[in-house]
PDB file of C-alpha atoms and ligand atoms in Angstrom:
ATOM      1  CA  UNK E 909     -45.634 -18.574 -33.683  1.00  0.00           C
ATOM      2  CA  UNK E 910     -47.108 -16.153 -31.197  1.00  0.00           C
ATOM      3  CA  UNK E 911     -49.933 -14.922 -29.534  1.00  0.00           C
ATOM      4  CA  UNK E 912     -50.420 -11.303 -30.772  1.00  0.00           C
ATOM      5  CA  UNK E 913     -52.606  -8.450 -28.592  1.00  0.00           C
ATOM      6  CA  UNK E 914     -55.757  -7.710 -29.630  1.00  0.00           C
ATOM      7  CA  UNK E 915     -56.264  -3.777 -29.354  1.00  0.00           C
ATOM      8  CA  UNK E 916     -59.755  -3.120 -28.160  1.00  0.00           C
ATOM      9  CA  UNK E 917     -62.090  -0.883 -28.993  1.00  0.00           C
ATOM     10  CA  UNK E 918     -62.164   2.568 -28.733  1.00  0.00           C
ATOM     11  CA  UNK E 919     -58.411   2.426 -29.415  1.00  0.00           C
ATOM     12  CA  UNK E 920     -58.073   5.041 -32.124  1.00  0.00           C
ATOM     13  CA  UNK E 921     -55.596   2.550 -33.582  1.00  0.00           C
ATOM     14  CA  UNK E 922     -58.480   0.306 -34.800  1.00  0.00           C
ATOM     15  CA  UNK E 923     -59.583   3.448 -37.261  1.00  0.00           C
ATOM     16  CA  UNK E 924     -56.334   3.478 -39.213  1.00  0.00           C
ATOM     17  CA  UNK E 925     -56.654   2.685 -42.891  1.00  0.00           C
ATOM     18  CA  UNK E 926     -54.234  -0.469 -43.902  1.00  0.00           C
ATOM     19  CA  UNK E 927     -51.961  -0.347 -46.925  1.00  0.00           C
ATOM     20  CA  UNK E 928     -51.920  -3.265 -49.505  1.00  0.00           C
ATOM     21  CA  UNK E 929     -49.619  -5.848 -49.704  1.00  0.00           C
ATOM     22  CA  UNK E 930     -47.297  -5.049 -51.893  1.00  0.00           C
ATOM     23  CA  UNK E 931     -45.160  -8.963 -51.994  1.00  0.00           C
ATOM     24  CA  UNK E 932     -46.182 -11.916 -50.116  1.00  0.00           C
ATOM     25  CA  UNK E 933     -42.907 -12.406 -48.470  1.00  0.00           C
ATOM     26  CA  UNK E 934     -42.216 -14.520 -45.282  1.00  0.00           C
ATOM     27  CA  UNK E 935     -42.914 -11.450 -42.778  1.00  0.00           C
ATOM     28  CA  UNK E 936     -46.887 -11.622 -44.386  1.00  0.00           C
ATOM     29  CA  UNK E 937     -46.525 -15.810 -43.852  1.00  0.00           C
ATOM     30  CA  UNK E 938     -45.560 -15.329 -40.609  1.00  0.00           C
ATOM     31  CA  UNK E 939     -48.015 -12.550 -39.812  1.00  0.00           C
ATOM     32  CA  UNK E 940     -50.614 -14.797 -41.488  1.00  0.00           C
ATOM     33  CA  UNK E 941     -49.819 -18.014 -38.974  1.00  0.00           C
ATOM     34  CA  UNK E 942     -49.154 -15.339 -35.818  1.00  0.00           C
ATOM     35  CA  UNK E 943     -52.737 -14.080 -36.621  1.00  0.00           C
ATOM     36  CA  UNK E 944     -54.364 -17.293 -37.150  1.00  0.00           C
ATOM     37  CA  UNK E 945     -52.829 -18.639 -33.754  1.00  0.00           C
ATOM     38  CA  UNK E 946     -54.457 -15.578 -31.963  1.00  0.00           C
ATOM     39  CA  UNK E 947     -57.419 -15.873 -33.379  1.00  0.00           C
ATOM     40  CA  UNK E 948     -57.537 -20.255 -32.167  1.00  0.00           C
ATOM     41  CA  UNK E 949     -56.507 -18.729 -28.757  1.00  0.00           C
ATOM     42  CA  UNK E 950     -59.136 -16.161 -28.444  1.00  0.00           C
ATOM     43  CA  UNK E 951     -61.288 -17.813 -29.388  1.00  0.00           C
ATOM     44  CA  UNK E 952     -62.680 -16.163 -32.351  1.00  0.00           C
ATOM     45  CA  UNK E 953     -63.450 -16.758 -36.410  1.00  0.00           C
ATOM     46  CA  UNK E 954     -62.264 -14.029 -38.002  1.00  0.00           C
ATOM     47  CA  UNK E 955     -59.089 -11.338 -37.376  1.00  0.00           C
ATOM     48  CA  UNK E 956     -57.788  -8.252 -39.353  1.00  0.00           C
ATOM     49  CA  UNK E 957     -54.320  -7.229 -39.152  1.00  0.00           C
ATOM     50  CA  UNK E 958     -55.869  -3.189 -37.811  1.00  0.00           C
ATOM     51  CA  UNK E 959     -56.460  -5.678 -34.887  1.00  0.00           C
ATOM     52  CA  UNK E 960     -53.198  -6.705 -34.021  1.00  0.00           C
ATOM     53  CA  UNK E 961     -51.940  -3.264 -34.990  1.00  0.00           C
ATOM     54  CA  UNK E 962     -50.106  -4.286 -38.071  1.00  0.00           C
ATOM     55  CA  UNK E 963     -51.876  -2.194 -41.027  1.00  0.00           C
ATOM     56  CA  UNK E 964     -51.892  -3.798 -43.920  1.00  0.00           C
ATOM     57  CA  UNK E 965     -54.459  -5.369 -46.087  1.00  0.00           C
ATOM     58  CA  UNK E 966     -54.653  -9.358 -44.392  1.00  0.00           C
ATOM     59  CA  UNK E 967     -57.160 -11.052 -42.597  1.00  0.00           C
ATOM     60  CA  UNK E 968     -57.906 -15.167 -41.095  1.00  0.00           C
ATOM     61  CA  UNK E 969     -61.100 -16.576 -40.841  1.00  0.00           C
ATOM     62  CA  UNK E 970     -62.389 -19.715 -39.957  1.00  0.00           C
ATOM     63  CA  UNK E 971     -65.537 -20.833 -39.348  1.00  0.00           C
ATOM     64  CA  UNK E 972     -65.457 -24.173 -38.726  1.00  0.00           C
ATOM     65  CA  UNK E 973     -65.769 -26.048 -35.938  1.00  0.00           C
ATOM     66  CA  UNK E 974     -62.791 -27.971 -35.710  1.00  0.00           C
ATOM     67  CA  UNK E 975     -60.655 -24.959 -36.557  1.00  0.00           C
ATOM     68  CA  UNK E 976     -58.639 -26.721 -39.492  1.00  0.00           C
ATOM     69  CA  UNK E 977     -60.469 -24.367 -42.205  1.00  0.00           C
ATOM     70  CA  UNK E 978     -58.066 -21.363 -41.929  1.00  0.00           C
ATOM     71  CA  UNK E 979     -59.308 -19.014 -44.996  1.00  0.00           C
ATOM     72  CA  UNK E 980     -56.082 -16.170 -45.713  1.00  0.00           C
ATOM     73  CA  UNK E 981     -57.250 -13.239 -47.524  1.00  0.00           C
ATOM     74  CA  UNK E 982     -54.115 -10.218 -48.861  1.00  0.00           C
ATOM     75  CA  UNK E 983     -55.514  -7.578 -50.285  1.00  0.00           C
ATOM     76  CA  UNK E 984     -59.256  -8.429 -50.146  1.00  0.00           C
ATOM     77  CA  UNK E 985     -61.694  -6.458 -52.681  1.00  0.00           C
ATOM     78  CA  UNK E 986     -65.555  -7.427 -52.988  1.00  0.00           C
ATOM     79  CA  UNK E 987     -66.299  -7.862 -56.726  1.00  0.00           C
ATOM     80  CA  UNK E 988     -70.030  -9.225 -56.622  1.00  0.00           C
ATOM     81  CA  UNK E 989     -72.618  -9.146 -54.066  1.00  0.00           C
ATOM     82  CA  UNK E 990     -76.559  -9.642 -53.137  1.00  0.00           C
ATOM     83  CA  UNK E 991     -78.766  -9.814 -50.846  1.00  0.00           C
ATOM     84  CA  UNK E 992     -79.459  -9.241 -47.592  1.00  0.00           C
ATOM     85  CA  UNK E 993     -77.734 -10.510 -44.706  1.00  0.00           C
ATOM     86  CA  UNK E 994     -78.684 -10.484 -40.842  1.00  0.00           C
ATOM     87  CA  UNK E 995     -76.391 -12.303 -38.910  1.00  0.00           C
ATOM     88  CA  UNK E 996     -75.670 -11.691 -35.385  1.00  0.00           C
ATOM     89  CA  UNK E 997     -71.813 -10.199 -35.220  1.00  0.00           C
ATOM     90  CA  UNK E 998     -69.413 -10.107 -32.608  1.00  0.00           C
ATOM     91  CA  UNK E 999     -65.429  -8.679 -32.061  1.00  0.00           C
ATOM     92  CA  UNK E1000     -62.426  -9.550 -30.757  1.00  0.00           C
ATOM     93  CA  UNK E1001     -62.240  -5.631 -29.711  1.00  0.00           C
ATOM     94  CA  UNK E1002     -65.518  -5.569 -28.617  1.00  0.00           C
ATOM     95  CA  UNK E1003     -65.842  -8.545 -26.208  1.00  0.00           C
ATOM     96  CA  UNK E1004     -69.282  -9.543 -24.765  1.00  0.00           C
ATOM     97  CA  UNK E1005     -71.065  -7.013 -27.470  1.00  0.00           C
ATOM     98  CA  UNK E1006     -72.884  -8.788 -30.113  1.00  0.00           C
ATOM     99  CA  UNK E1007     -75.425  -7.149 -32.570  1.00  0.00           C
ATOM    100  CA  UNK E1008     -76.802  -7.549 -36.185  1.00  0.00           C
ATOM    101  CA  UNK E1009     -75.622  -5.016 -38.762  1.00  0.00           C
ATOM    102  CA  UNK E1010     -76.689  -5.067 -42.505  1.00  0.00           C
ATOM    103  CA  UNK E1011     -74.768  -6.736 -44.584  1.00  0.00           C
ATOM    104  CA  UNK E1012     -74.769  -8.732 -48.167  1.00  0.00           C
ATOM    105  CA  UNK E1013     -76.011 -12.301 -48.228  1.00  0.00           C
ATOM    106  CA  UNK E1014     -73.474 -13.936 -50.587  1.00  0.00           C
ATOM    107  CA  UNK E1015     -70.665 -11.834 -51.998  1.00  0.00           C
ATOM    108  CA  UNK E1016     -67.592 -12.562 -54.544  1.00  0.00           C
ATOM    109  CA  UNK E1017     -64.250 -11.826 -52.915  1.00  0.00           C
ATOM    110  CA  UNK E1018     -61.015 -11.671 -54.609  1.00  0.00           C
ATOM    111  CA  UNK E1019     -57.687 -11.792 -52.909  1.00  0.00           C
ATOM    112  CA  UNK E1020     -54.515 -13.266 -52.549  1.00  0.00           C
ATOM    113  CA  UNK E1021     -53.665 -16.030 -50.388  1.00  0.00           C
ATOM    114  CA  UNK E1022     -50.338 -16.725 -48.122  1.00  0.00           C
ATOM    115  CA  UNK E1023     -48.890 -18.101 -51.256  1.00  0.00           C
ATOM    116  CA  UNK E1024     -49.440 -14.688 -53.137  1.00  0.00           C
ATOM    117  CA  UNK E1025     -51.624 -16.442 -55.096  1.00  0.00           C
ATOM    118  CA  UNK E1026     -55.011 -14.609 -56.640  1.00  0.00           C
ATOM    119  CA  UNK E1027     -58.030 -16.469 -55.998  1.00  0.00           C
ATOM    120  CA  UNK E1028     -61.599 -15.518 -55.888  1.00  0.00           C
ATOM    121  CA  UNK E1029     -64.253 -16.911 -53.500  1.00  0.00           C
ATOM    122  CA  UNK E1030     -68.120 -17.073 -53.117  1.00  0.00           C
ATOM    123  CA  UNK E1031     -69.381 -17.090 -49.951  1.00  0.00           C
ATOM    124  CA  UNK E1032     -72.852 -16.631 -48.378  1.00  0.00           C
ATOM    125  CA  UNK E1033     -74.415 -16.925 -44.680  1.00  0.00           C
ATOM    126  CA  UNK E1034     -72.105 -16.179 -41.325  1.00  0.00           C
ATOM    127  CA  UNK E1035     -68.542 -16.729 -43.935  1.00  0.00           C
ATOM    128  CA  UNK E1036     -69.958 -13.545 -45.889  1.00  0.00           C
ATOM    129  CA  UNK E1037     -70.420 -12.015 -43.316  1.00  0.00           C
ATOM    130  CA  UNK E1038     -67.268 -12.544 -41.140  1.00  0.00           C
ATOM    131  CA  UNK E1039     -65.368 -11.208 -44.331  1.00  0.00           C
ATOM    132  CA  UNK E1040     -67.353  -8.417 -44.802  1.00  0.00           C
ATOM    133  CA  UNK E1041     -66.671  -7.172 -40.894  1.00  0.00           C
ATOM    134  CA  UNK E1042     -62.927  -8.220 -41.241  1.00  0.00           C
ATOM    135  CA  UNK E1043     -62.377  -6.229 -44.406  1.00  0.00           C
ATOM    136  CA  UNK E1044     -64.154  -2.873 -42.529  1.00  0.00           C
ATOM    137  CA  UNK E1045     -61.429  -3.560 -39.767  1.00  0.00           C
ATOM    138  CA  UNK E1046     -59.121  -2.640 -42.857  1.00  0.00           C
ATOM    139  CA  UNK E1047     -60.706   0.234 -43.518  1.00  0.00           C
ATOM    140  CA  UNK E1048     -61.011   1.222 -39.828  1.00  0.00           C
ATOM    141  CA  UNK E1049     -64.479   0.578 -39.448  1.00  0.00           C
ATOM    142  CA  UNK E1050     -65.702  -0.985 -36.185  1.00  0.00           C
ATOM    143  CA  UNK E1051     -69.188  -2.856 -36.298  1.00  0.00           C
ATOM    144  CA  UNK E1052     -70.068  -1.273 -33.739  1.00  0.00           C
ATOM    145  CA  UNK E1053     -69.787   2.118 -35.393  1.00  0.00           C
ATOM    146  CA  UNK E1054     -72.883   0.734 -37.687  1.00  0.00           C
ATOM    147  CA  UNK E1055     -74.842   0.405 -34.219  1.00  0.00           C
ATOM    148  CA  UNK E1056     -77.415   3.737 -33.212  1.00  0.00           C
ATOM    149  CA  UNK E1057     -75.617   6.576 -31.465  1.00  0.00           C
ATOM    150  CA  UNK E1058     -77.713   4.924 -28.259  1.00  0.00           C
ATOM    151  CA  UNK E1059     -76.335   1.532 -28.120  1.00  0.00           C
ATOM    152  CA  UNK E1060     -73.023   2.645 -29.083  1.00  0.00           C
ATOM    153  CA  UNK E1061     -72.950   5.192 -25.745  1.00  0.00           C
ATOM    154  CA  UNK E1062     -73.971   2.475 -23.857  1.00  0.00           C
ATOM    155  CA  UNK E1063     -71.169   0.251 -24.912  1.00  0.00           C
ATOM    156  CA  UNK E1064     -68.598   2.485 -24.459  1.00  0.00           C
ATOM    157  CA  UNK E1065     -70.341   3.290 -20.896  1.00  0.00           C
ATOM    158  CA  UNK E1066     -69.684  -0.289 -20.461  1.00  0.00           C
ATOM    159  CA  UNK E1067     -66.058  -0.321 -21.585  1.00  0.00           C
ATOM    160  CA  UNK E1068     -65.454   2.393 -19.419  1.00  0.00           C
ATOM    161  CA  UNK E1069     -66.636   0.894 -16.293  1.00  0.00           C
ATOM    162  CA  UNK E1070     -64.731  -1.877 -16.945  1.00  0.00           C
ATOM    163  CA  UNK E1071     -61.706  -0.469 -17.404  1.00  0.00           C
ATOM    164  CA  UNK E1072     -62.293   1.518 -14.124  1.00  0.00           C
ATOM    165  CA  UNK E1073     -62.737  -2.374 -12.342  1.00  0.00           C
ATOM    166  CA  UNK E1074     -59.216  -3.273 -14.202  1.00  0.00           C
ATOM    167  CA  UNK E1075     -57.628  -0.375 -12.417  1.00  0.00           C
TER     168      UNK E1075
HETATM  169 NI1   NI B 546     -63.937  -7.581 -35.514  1.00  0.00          NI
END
């Protein structure tokens, strides 16, 4: 296993568009337990491939608190959805920014999991939401690109200054 980087935004990496999965194979397993690892040792609950700069259609999520609910999604597609969601997001390639964006409530996903198995999941509340945000990392969608043109200048003000302190 290994700790992957994270690329952070505004790395025009993050906006590339990833590919399906065409086979479940041992390169997506071990993608799959690489990811989940650096997402335990960020720590975070959720992480697309875009992330980690491998583009293709995966992403890890867990929510709970004891981190021994690791949720694999290959080639994730929305079939249902309702409602209206507000939960308070945040990103591994945004650190320290955390804002609401609008989202569904409860969704239907269908995907494939490590096993190349199809499955399909309903999920409401902060897990709809984490797989909503993971699956616009795969379409190279940041959540902060869903923020006003304001607060979106200021965060990249931010980033900026930091990366002027990091030399
Ligand atoms: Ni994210």
């Amino acid at each position: 296993m290994a700790i992957l980087p994270i690329l952070l935004y505004p790395d025009p990496r993050l906006h590339r568009v990833a590919a399906p999965v065409a086979r479940v194979d041992d390169s997506i397993r071990t993608l799959v337990r690489d990811m989940a690892q650096t997402m335990y040792s960020a720590p975070g609950v959720g992480l697309a491939a875009t992330q980690v700069d491998v583009h293709k259609q995966v992403i890890v999520i867990d929510i709970s608190p004891t981190h021994d609910a690791l949720k694999v999604f290959v080639n994730p597609e929305i079939v249902a959805s309702r409602g209206a969601s507000d939960v308070e997001e945040g990103c591994l390639s945004v650190p320290g920014v955390y804002d609401k964006v609008a989202r569904a409530q409860w969704i239907r996903v269908r995907a494939l999991d490590a096993e190349g198995n199809a499955f399909e999941l309903d999920a409401d509340g902060l897990l709809a939401v984490c797989i909503q945000h993971e699956m616009d990392h795969l379409r190279g969608k940041v959540f902060v690109e869903y923020l006003s043109p304001l607060k979106r200048r200021r965060i990249l003000t931010r980033i900026r200054k930091q990366e002027r302190r990091a030399g």
